[in-house]
PDB file of C-alpha atoms in Angstrom:
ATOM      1  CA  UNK E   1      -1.197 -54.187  31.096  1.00 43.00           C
ATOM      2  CA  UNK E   2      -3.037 -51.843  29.468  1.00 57.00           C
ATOM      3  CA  UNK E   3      -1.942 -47.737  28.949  1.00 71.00           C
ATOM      4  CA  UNK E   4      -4.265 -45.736  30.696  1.00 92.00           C
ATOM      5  CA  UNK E   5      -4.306 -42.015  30.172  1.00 94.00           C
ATOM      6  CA  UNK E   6      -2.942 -39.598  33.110  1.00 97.00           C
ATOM      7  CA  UNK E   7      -3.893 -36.157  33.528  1.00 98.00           C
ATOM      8  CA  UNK E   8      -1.439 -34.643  35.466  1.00 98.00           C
ATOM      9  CA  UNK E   9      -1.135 -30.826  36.927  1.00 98.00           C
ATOM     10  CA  UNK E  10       2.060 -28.612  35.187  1.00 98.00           C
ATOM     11  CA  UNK E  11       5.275 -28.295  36.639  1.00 97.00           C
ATOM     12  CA  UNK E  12       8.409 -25.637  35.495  1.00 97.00           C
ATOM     13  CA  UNK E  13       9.920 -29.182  34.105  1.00 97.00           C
ATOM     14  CA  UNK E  14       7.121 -30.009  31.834  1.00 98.00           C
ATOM     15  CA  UNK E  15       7.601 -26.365  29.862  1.00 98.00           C
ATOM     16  CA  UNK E  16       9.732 -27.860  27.181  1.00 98.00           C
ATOM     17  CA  UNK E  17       7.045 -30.523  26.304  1.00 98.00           C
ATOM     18  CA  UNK E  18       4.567 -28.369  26.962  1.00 98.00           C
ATOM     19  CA  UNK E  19       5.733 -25.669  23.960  1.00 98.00           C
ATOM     20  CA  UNK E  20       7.279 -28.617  21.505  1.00 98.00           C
ATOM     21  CA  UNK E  21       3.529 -30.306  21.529  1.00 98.00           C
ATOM     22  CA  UNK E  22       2.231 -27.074  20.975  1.00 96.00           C
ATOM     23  CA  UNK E  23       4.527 -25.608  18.489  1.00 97.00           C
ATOM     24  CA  UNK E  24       3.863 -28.922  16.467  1.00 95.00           C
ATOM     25  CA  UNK E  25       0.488 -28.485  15.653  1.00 89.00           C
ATOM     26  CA  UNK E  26       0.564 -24.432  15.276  1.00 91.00           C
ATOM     27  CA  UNK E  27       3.133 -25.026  12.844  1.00 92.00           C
ATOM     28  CA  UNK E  28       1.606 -27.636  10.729  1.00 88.00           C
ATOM     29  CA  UNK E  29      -0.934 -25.498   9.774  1.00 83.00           C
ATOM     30  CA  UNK E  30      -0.246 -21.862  11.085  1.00 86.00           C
ATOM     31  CA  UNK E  31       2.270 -19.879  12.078  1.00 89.00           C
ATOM     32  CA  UNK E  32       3.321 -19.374  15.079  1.00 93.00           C
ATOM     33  CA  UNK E  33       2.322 -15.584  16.337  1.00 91.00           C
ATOM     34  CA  UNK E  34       3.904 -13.177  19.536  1.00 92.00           C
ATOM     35  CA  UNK E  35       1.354 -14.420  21.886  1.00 92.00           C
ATOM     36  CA  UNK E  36       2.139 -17.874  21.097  1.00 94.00           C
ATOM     37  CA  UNK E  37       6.020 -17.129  21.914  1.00 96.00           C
ATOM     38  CA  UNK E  38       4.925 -15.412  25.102  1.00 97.00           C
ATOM     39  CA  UNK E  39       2.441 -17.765  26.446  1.00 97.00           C
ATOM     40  CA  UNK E  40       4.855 -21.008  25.194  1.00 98.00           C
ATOM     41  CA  UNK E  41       8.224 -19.508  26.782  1.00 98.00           C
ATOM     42  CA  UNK E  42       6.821 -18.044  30.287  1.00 98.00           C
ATOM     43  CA  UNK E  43       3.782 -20.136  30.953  1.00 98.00           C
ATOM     44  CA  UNK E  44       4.166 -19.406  35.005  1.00 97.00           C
ATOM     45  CA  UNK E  45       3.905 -15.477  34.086  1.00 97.00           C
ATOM     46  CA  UNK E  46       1.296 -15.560  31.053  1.00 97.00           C
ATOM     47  CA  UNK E  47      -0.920 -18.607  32.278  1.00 98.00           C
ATOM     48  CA  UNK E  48      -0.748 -19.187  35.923  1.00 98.00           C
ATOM     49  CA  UNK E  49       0.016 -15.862  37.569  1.00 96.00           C
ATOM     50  CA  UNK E  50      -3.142 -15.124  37.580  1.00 94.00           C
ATOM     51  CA  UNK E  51      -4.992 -17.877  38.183  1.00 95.00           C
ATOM     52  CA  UNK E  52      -4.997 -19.879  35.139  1.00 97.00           C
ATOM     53  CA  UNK E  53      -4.310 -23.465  34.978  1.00 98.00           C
ATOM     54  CA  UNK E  54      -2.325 -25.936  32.947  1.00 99.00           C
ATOM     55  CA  UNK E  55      -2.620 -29.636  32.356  1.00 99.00           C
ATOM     56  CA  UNK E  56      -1.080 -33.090  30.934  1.00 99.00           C
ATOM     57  CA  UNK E  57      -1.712 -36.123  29.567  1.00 98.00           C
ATOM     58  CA  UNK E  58       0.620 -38.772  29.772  1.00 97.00           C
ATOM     59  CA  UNK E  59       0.396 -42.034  28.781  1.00 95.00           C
ATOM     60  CA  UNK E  60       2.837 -44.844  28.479  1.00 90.00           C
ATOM     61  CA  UNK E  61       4.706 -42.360  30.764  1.00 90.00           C
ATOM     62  CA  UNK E  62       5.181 -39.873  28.457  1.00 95.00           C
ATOM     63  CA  UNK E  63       3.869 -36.453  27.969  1.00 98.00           C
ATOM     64  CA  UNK E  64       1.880 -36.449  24.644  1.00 98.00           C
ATOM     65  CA  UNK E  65      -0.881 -33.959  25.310  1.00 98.00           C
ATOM     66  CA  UNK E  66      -1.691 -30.748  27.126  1.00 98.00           C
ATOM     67  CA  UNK E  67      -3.849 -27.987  27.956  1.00 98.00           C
ATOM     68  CA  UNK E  68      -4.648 -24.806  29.289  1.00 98.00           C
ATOM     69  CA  UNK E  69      -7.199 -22.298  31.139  1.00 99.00           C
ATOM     70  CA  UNK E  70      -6.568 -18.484  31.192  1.00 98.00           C
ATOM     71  CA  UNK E  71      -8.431 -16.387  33.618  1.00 97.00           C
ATOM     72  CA  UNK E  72     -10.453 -13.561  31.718  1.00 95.00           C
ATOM     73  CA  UNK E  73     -12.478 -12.589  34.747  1.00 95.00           C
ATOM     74  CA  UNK E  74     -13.730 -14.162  37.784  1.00 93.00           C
ATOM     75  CA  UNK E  75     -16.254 -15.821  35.921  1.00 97.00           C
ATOM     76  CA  UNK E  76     -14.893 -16.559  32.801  1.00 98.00           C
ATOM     77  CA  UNK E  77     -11.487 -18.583  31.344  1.00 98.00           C
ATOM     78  CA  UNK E  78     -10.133 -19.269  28.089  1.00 97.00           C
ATOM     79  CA  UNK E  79      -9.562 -22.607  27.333  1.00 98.00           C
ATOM     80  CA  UNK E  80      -5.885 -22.687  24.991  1.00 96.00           C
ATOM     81  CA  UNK E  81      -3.086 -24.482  23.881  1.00 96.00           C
ATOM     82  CA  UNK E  82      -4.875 -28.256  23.707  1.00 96.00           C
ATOM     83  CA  UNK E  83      -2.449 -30.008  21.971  1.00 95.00           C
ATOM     84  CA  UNK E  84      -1.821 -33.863  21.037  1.00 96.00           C
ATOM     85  CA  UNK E  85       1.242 -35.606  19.851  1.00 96.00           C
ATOM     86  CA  UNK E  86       0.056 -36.737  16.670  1.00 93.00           C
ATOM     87  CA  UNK E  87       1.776 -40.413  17.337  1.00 94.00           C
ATOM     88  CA  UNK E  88      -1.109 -40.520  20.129  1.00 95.00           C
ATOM     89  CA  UNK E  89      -4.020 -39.393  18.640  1.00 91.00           C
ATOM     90  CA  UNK E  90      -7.471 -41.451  18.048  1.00 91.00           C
ATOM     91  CA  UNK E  91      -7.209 -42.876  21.830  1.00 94.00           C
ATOM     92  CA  UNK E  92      -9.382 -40.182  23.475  1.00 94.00           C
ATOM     93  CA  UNK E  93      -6.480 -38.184  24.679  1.00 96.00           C
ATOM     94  CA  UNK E  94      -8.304 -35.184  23.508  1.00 96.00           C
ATOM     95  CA  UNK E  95     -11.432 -36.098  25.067  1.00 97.00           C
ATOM     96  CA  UNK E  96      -9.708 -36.872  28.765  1.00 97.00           C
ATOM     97  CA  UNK E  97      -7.894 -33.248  28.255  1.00 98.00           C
ATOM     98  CA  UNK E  98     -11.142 -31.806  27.605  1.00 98.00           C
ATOM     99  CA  UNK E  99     -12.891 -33.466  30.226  1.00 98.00           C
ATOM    100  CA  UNK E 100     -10.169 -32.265  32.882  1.00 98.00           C
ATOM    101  CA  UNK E 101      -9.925 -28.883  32.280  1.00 98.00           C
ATOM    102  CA  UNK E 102     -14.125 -28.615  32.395  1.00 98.00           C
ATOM    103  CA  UNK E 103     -13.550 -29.841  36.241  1.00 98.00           C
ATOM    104  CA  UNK E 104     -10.395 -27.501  36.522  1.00 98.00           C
ATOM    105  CA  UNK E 105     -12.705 -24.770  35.312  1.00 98.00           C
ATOM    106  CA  UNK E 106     -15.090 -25.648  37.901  1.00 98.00           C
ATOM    107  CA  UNK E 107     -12.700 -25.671  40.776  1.00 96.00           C
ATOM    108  CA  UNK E 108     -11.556 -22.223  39.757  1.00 96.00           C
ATOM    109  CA  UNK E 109     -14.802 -20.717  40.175  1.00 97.00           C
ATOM    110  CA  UNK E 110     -15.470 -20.209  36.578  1.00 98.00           C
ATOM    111  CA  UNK E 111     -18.976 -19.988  35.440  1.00 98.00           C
ATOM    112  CA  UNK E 112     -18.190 -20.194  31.779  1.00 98.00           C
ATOM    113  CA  UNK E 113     -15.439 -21.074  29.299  1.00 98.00           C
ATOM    114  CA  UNK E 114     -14.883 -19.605  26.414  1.00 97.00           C
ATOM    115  CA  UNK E 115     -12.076 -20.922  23.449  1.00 95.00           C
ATOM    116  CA  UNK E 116     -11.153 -19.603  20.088  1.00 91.00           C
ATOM    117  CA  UNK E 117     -10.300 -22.229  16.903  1.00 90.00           C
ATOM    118  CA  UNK E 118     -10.161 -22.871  13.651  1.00 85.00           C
ATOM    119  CA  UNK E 119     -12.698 -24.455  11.660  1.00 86.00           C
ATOM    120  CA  UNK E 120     -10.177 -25.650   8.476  1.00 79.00           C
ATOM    121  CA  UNK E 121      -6.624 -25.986  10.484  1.00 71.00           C
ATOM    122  CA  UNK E 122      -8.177 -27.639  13.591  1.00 77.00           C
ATOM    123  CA  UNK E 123     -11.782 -28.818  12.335  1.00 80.00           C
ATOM    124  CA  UNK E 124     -11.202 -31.845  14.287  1.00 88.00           C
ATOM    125  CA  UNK E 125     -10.556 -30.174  17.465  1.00 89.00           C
ATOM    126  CA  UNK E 126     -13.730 -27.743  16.668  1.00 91.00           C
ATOM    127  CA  UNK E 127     -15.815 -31.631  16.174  1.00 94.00           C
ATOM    128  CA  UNK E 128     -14.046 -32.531  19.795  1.00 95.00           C
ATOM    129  CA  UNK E 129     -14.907 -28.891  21.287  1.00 96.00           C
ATOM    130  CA  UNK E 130     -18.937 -29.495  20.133  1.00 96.00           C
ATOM    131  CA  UNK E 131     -18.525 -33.391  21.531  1.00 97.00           C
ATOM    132  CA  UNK E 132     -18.082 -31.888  25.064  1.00 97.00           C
ATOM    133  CA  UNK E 133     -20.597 -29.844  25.116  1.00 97.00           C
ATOM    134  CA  UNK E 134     -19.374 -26.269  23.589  1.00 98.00           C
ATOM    135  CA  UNK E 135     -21.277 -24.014  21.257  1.00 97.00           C
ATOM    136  CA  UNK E 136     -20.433 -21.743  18.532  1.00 95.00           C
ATOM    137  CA  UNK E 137     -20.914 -18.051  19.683  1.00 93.00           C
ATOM    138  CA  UNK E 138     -20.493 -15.154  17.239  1.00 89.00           C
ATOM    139  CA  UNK E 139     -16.812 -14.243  16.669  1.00 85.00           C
ATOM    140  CA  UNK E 140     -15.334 -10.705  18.432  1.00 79.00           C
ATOM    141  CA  UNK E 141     -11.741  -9.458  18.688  1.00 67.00           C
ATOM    142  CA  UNK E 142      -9.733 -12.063  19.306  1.00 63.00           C
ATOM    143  CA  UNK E 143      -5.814 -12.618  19.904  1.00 62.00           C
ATOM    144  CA  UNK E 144      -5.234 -14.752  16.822  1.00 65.00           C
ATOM    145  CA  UNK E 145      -4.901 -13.713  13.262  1.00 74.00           C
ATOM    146  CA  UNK E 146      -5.576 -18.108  12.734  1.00 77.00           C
ATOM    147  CA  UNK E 147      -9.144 -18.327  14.954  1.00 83.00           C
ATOM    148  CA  UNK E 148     -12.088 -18.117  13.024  1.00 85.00           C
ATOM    149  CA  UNK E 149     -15.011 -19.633  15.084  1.00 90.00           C
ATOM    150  CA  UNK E 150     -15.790 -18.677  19.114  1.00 93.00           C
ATOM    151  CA  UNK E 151     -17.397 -21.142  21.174  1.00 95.00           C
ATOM    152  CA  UNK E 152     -18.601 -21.275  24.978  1.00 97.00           C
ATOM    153  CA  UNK E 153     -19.639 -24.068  27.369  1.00 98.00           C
ATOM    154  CA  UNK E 154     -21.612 -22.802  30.214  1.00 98.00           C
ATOM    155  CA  UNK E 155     -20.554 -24.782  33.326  1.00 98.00           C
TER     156      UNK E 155
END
């Protein structure tokens, strides 16, 4: 039988995988900064409160990917915290995350999503980000000392 992807919606239990997949790849290249900690420890209170979203892939039935939507406004999120185990990447993992939280950004209402990156740290998730359909968008304040390139996808 083949292993198919799984998106699946975030529960309290997933929090643990959900900050050690994300903590991974922030680490390998960055360090980890107080808005990481905050969004990471209390997801329910910094993510979903107010209407954000968070997502999972699993596959083989475990949980080797996620991501997240913030709400900015009622028209707007902020896609963050994609992460991939790196054991599981180069089967589209990415790509299904991606896809997912476009339609969960539709659902919520959103008329636009909006993400910061890096172009050196994460240049393959910036390639990923352009593959479904995101643009670069000039750079304002942002959150992150580590984000060096805006983009937006309208929806």
């Amino acid at each position: 039988m083949e292993n198919k992807i799984v998106i699946i919606d975030y529960s309290p239990e997933y929090q643990p995988a959900f900050k050690a997949l994300n903590v991974s790849w922030i680490e390998k290249s960055f360090e980890m900064e107080p808005i990481d900690f905050y969004q990471l420890d209390h997801p329910e209170e910094a993510i979903l409160k107010d209407g954000g979203c968070i997502i999972l892939a699993q596959y083989d039935n475990k949980i080797v990917g996620t991501c997240a939507l913030i709400r900015m406004d009622a028209a707007v999120v902020e896609m963050i915290k994609m992460a991939v185990d790196e054991r599981y990447r180069g089967l589209k993992i990415g790509y299904e995350l991606g896809r997912a939280i476009i339609d969960k950004a539709k659902q919520l209402g959103a008329k636009k999503i909006e993400l910061y990156s890096n172009t050196k740290g994460s240049a393959s998730a910036v390639q990923l980000y352009r593959k479904l359909g995101f643009r670069e968008i000039p750079l304002d304040h942002m959150e992150f000392k580590r984000a060096d390139i805006k983009m937006e996808l309208e929806l």
